[in-house]
mmCIF file of N, CA and C in Angstrom:
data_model
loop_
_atom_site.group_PDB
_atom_site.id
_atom_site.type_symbol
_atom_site.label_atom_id
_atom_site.label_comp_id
_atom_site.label_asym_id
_atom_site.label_seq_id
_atom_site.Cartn_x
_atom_site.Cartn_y
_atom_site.Cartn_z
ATOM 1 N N UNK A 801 -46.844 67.803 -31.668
ATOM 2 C CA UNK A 801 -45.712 67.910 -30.764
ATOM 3 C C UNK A 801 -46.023 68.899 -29.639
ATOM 4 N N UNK A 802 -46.802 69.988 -29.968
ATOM 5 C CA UNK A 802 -46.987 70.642 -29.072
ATOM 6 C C UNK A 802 -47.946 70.367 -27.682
ATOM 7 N N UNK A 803 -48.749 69.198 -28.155
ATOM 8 C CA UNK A 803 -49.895 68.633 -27.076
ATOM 9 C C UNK A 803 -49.002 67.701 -26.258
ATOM 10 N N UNK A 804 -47.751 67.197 -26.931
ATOM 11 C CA UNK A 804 -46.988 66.827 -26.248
ATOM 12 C C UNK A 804 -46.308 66.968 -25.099
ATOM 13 N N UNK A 805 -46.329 68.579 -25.370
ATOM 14 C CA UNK A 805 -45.240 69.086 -24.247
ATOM 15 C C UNK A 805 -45.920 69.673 -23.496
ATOM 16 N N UNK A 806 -47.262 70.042 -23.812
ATOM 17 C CA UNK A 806 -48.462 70.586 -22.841
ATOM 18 C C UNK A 806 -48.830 69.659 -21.963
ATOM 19 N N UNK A 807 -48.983 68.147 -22.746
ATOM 20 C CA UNK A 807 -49.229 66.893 -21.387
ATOM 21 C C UNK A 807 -47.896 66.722 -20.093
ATOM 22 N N UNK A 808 -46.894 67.003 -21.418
ATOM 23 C CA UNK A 808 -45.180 66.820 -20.406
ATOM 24 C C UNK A 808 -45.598 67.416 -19.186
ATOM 25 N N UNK A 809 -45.483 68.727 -19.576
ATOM 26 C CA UNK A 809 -45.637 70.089 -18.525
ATOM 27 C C UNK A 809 -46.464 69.803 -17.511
ATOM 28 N N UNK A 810 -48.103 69.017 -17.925
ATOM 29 C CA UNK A 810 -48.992 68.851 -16.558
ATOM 30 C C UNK A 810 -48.530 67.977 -15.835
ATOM 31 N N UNK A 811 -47.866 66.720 -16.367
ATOM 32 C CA UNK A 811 -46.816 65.507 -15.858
ATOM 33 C C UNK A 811 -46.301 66.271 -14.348
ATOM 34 N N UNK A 812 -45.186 67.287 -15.108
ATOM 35 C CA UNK A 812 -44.451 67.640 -14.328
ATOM 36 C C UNK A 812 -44.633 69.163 -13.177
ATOM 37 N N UNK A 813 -46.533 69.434 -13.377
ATOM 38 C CA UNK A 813 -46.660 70.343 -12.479
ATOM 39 C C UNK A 813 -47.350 69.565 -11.270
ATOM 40 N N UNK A 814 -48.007 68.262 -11.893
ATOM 41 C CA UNK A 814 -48.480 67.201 -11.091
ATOM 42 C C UNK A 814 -47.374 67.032 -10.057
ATOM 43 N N UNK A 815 -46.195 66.622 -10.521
ATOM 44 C CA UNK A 815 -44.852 66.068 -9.569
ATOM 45 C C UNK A 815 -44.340 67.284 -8.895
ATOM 46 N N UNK A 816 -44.376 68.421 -9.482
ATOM 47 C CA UNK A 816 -44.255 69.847 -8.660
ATOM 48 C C UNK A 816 -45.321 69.584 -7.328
ATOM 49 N N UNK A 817 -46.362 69.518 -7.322
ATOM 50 C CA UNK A 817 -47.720 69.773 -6.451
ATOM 51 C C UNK A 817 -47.315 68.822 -5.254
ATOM 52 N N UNK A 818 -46.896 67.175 -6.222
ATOM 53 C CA UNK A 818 -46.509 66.501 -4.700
ATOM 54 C C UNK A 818 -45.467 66.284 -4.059
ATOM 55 N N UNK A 819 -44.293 67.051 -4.859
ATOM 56 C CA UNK A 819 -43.295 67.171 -3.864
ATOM 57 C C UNK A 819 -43.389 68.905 -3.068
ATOM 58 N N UNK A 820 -43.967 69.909 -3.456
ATOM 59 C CA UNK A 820 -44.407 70.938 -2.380
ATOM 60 C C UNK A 820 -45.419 70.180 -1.751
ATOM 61 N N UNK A 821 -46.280 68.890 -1.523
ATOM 62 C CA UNK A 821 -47.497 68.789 -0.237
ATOM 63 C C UNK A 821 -46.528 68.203 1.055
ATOM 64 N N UNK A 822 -45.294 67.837 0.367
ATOM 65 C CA UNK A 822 -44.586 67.312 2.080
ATOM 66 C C UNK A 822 -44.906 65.838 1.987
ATOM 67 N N UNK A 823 -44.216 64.948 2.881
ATOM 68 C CA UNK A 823 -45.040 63.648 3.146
ATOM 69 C C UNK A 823 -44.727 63.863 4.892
ATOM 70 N N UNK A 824 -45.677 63.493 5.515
ATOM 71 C CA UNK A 824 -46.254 63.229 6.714
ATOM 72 C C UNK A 824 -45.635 64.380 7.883
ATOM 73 N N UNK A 825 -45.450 65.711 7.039
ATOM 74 C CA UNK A 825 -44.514 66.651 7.634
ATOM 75 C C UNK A 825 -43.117 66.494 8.075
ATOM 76 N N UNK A 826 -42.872 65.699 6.962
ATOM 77 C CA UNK A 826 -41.488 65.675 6.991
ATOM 78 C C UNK A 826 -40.553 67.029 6.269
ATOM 79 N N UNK A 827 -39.338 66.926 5.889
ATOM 80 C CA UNK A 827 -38.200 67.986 5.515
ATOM 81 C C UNK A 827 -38.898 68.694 4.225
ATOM 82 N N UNK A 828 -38.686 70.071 4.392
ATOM 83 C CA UNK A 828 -39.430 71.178 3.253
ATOM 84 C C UNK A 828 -38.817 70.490 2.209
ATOM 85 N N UNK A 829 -39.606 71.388 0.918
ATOM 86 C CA UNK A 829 -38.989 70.436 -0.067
ATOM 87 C C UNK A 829 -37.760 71.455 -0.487
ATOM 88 N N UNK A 830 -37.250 72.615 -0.288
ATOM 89 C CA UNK A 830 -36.174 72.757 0.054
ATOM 90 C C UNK A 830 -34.988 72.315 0.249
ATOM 91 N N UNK A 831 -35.051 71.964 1.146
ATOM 92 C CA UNK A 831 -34.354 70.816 2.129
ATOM 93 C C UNK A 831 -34.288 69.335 1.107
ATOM 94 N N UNK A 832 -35.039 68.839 0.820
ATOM 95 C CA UNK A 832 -34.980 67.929 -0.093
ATOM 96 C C UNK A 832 -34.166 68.372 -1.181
ATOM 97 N N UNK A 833 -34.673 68.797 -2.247
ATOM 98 C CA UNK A 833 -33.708 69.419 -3.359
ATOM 99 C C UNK A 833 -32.418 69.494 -3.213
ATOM 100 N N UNK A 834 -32.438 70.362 -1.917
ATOM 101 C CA UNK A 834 -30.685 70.849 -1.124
ATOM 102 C C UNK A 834 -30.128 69.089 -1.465
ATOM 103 N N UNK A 835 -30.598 68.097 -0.774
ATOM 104 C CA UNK A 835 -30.366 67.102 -0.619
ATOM 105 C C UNK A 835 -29.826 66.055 -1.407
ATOM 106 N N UNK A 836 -30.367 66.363 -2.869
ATOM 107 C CA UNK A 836 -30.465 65.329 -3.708
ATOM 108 C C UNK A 836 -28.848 65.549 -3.913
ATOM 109 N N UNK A 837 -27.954 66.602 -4.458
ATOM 110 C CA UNK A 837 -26.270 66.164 -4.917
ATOM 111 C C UNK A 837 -25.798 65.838 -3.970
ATOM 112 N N UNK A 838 -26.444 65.829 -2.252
ATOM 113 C CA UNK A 838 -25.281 65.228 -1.540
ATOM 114 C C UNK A 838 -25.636 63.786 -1.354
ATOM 115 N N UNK A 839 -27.129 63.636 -1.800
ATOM 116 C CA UNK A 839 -27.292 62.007 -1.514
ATOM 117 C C UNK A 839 -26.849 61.518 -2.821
ATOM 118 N N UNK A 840 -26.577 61.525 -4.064
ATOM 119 C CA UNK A 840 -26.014 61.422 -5.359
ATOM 120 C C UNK A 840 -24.414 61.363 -4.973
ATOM 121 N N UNK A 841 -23.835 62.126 -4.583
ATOM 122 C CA UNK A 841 -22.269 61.801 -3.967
ATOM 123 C C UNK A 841 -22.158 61.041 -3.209
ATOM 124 N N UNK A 842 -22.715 61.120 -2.045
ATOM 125 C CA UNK A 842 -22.820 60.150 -0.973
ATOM 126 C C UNK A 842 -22.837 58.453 -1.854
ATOM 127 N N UNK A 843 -24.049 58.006 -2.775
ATOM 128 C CA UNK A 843 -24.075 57.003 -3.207
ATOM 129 C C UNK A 843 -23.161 56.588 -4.089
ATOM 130 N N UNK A 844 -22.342 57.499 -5.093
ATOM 131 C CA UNK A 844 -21.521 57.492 -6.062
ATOM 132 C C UNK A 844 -20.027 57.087 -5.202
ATOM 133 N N UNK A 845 -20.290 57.485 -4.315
ATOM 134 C CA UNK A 845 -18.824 56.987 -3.201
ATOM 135 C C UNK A 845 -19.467 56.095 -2.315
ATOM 136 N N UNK A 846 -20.281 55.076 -2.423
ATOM 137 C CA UNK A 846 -20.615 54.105 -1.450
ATOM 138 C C UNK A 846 -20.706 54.454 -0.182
ATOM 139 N N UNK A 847 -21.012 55.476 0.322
ATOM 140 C CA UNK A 847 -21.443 56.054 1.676
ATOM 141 C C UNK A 847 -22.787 55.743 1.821
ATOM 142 N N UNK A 848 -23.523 55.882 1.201
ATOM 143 C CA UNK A 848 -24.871 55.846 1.107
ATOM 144 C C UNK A 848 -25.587 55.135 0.746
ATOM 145 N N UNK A 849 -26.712 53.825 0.888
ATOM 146 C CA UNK A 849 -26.872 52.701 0.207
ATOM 147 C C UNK A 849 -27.819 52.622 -1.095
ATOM 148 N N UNK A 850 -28.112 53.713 -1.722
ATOM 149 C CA UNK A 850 -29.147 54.507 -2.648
ATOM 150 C C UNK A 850 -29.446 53.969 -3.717
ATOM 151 N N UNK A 851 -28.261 53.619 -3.959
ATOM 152 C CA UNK A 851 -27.336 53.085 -5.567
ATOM 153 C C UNK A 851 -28.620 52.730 -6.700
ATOM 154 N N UNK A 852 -29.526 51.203 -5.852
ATOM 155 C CA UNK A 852 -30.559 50.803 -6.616
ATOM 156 C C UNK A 852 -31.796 51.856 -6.577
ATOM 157 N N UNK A 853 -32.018 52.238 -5.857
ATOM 158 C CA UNK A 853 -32.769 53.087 -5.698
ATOM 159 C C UNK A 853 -32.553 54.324 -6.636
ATOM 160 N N UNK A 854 -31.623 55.305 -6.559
ATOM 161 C CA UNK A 854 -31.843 56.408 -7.443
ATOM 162 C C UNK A 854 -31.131 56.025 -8.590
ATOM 163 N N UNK A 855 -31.071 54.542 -8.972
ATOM 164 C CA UNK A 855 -30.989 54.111 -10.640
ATOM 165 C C UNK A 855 -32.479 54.024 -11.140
ATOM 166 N N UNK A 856 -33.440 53.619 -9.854
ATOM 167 C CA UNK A 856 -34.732 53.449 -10.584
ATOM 168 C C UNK A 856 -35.475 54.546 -10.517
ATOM 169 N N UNK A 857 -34.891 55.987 -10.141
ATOM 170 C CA UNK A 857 -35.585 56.913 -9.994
ATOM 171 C C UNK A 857 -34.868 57.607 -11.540
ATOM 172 N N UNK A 858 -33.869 57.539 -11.640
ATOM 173 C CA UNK A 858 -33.320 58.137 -12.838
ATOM 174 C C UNK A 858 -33.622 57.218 -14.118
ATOM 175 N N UNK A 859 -34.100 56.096 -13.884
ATOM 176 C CA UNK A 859 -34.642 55.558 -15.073
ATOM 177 C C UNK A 859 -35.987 55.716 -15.446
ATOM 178 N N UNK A 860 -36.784 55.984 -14.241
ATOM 179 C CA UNK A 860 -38.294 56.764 -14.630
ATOM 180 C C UNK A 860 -38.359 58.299 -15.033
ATOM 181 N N UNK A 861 -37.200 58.732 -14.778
ATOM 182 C CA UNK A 861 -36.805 59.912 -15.202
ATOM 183 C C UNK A 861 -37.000 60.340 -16.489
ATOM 184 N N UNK A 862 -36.068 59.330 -16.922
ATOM 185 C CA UNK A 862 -35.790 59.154 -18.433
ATOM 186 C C UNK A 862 -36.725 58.615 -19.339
ATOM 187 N N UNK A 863 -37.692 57.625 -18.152
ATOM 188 C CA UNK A 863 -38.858 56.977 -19.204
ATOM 189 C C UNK A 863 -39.646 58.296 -19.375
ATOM 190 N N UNK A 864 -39.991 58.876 -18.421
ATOM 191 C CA UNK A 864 -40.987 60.279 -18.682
ATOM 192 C C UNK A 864 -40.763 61.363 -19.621
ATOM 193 N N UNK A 865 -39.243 61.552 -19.475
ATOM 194 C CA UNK A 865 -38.317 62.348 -20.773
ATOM 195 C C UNK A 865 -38.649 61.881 -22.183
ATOM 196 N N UNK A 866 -38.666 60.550 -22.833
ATOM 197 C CA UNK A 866 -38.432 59.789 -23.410
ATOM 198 C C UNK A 866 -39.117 59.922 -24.848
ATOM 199 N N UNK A 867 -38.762 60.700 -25.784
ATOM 200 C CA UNK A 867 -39.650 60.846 -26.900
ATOM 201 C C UNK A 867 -39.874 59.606 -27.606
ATOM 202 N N UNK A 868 -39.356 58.490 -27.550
ATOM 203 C CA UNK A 868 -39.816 57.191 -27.829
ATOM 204 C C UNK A 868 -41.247 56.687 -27.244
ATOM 205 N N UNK A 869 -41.775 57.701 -26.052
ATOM 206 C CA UNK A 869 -43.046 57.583 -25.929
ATOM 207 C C UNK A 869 -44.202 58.033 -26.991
ATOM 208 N N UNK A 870 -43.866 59.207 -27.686
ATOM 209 C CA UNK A 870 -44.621 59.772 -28.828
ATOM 210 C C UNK A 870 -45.739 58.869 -29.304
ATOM 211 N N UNK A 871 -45.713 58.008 -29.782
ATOM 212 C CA UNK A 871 -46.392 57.099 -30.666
ATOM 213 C C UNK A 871 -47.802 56.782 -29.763
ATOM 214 N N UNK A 872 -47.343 56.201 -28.747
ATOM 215 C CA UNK A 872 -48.729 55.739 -27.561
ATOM 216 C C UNK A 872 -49.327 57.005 -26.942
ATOM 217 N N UNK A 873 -48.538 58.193 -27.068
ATOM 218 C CA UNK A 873 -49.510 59.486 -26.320
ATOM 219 C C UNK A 873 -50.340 59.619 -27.694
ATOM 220 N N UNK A 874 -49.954 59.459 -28.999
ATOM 221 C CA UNK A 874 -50.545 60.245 -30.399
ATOM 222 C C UNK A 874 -51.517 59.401 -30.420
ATOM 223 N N UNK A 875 -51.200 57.844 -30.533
ATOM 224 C CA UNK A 875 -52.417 57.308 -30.909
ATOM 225 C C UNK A 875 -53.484 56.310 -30.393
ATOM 226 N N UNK A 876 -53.013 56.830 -28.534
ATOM 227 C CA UNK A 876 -54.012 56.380 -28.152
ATOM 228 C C UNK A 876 -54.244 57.363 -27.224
ATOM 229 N N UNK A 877 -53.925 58.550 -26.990
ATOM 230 C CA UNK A 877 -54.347 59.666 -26.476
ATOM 231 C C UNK A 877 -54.429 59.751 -24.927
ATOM 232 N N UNK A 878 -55.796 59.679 -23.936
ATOM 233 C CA UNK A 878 -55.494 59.648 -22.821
ATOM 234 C C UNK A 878 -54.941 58.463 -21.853
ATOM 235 N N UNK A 879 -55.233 56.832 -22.691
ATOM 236 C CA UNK A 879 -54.669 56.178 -22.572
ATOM 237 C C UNK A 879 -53.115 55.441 -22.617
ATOM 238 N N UNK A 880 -52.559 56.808 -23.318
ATOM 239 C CA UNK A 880 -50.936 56.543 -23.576
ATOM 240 C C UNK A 880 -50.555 57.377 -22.595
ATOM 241 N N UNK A 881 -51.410 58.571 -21.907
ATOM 242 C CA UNK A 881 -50.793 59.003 -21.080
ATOM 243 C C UNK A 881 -50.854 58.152 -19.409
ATOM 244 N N UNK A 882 -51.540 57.242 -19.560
ATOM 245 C CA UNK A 882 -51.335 56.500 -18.381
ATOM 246 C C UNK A 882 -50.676 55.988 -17.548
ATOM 247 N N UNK A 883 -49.490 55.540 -18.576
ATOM 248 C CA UNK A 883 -48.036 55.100 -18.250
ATOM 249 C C UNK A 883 -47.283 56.398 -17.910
ATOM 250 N N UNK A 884 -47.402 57.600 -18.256
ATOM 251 C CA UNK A 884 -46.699 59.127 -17.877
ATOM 252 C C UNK A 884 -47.271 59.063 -16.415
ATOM 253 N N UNK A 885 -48.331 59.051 -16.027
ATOM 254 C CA UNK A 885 -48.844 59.046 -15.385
ATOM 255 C C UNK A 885 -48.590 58.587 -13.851
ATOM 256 N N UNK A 886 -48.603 57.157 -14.105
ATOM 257 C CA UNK A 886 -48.151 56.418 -13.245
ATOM 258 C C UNK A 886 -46.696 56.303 -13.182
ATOM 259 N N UNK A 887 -45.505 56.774 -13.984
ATOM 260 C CA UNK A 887 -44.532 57.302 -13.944
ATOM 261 C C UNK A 887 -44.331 58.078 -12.937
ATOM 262 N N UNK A 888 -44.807 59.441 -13.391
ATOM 263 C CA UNK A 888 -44.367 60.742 -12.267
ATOM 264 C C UNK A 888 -45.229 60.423 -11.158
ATOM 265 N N UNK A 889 -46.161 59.496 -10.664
ATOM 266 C CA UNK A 889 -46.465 59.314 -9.547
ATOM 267 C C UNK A 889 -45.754 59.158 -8.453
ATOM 268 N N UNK A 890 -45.310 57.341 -9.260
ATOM 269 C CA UNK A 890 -43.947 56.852 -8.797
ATOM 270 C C UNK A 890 -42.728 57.430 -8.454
ATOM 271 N N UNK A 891 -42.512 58.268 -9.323
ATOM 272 C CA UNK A 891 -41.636 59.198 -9.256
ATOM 273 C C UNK A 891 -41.216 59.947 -7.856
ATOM 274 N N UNK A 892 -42.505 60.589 -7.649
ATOM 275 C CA UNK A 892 -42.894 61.769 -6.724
ATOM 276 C C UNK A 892 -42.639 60.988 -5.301
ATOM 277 N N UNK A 893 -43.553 60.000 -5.096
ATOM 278 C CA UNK A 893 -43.356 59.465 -4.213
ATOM 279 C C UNK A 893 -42.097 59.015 -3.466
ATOM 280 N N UNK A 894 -41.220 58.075 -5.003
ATOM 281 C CA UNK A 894 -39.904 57.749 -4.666
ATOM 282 C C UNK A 894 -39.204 58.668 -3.604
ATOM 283 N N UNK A 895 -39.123 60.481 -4.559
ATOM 284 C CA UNK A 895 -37.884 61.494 -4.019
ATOM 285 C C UNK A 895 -38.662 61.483 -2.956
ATOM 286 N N UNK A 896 -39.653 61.804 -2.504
ATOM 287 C CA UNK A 896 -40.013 61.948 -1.327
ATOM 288 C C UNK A 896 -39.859 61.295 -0.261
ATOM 289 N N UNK A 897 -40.102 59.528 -0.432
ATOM 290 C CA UNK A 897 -38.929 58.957 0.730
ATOM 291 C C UNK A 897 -37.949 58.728 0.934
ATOM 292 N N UNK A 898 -37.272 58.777 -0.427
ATOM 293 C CA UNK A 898 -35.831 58.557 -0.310
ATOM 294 C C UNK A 898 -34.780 59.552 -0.106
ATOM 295 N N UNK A 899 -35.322 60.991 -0.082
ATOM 296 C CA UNK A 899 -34.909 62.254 0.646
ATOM 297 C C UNK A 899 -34.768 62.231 1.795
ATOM 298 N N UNK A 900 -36.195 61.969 2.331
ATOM 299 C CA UNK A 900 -36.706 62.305 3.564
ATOM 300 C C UNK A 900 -35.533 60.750 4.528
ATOM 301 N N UNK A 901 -35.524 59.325 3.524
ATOM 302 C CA UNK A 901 -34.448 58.696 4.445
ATOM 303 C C UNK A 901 -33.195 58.938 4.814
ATOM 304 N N UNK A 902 -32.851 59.817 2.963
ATOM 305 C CA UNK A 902 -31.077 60.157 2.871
ATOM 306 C C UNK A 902 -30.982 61.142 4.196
ATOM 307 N N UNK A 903 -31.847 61.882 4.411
ATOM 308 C CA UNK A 903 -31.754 63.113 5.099
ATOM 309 C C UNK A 903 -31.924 62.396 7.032
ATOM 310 N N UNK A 904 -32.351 61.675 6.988
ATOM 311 C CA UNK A 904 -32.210 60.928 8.217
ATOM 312 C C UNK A 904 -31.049 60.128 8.440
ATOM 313 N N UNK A 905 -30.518 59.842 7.449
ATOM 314 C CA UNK A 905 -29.391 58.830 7.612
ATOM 315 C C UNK A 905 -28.129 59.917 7.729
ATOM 316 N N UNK A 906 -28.410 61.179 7.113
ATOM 317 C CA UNK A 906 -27.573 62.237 7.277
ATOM 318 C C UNK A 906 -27.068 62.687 8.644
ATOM 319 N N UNK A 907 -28.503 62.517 9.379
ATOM 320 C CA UNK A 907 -28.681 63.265 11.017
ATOM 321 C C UNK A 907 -28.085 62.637 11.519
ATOM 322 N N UNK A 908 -28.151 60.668 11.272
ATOM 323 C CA UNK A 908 -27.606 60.076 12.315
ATOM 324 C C UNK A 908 -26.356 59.677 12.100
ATOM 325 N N UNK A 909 -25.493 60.065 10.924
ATOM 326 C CA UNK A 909 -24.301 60.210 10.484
ATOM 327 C C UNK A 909 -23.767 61.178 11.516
ATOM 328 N N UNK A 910 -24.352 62.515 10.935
ATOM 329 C CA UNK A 910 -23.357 63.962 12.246
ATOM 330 C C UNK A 910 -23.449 63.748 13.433
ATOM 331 N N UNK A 911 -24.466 62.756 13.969
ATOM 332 C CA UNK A 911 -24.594 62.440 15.385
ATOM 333 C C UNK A 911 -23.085 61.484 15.671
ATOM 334 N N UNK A 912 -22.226 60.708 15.067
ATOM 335 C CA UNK A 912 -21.413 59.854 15.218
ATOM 336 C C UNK A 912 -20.292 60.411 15.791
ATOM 337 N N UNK A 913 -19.243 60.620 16.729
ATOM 338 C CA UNK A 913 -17.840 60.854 16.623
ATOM 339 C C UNK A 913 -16.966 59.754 16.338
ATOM 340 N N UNK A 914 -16.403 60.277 15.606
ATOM 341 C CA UNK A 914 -15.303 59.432 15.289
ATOM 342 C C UNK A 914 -14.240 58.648 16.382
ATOM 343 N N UNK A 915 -14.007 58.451 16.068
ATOM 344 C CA UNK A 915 -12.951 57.617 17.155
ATOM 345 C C UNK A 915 -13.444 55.894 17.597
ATOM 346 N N UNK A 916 -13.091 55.785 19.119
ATOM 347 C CA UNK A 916 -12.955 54.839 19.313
ATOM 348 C C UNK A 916 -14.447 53.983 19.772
ATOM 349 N N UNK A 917 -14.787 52.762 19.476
ATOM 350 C CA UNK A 917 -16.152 52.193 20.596
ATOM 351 C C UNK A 917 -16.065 51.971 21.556
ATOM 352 N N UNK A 918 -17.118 52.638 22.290
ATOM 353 C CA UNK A 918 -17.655 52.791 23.396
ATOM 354 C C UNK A 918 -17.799 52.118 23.971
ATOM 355 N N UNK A 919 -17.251 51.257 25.243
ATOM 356 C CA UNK A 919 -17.975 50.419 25.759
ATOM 357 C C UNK A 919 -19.424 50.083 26.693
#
């Protein structure tokens, strides 16, 4: 159990590493983090079109969490971690564009006044 949580841990210093490298100098990851409960509200109230999206980020979530993995890390070792693997990849990548969009769709939200169209 304990090699378990030692692989968990590199999993998740791996997904640490690529959400501090940035993608293409976009928003600190700061800024991201900040981001995630208002893009989570935003989608939970249909403001935001996320919905499918951070269901499949919270379900790789959970696959990576998932002590029902046990069996394929024990007994096939670096090969069970493959699927962890390619998990938190996926993962990483996901928050990273889908931050970096929520957070654009944010900008061009406050850019809007309300009222009437413009002709």
């Amino acid at each position: 159990m304990a090699t378990k949580t030692l692989r968990r841990t590199a999993a998740f210093r791996a997904l640490f590493r690529a959400l501090t490298a940035g993608s293409r100098g976009g928003p600190s990851l700061g800024r991201r983090i900040a981001a995630l409960p208002r893009m989570i509200a935003a989608t939970v109230r249909g403001e935001y079109d996320g919905g499918v999206r951070l269901a499949l980020m919270t379900a790789a979530t959970a696959y990576v969490l998932s002590p029902v993995d046990v069996l394929p890390e024990l007994t096939l070792l670096i090969f069970g971690l493959a699927d962890d693997a390619v998990m938190v990849t996926w993962l990483a990548g996901a928050v990273l564009a889908e931050t970096e969009r929520f957070l654009e769709w944010e900008a061009r939200r406050a850019s809007v006044v309300p009222g009437r169209l413009a002709h």
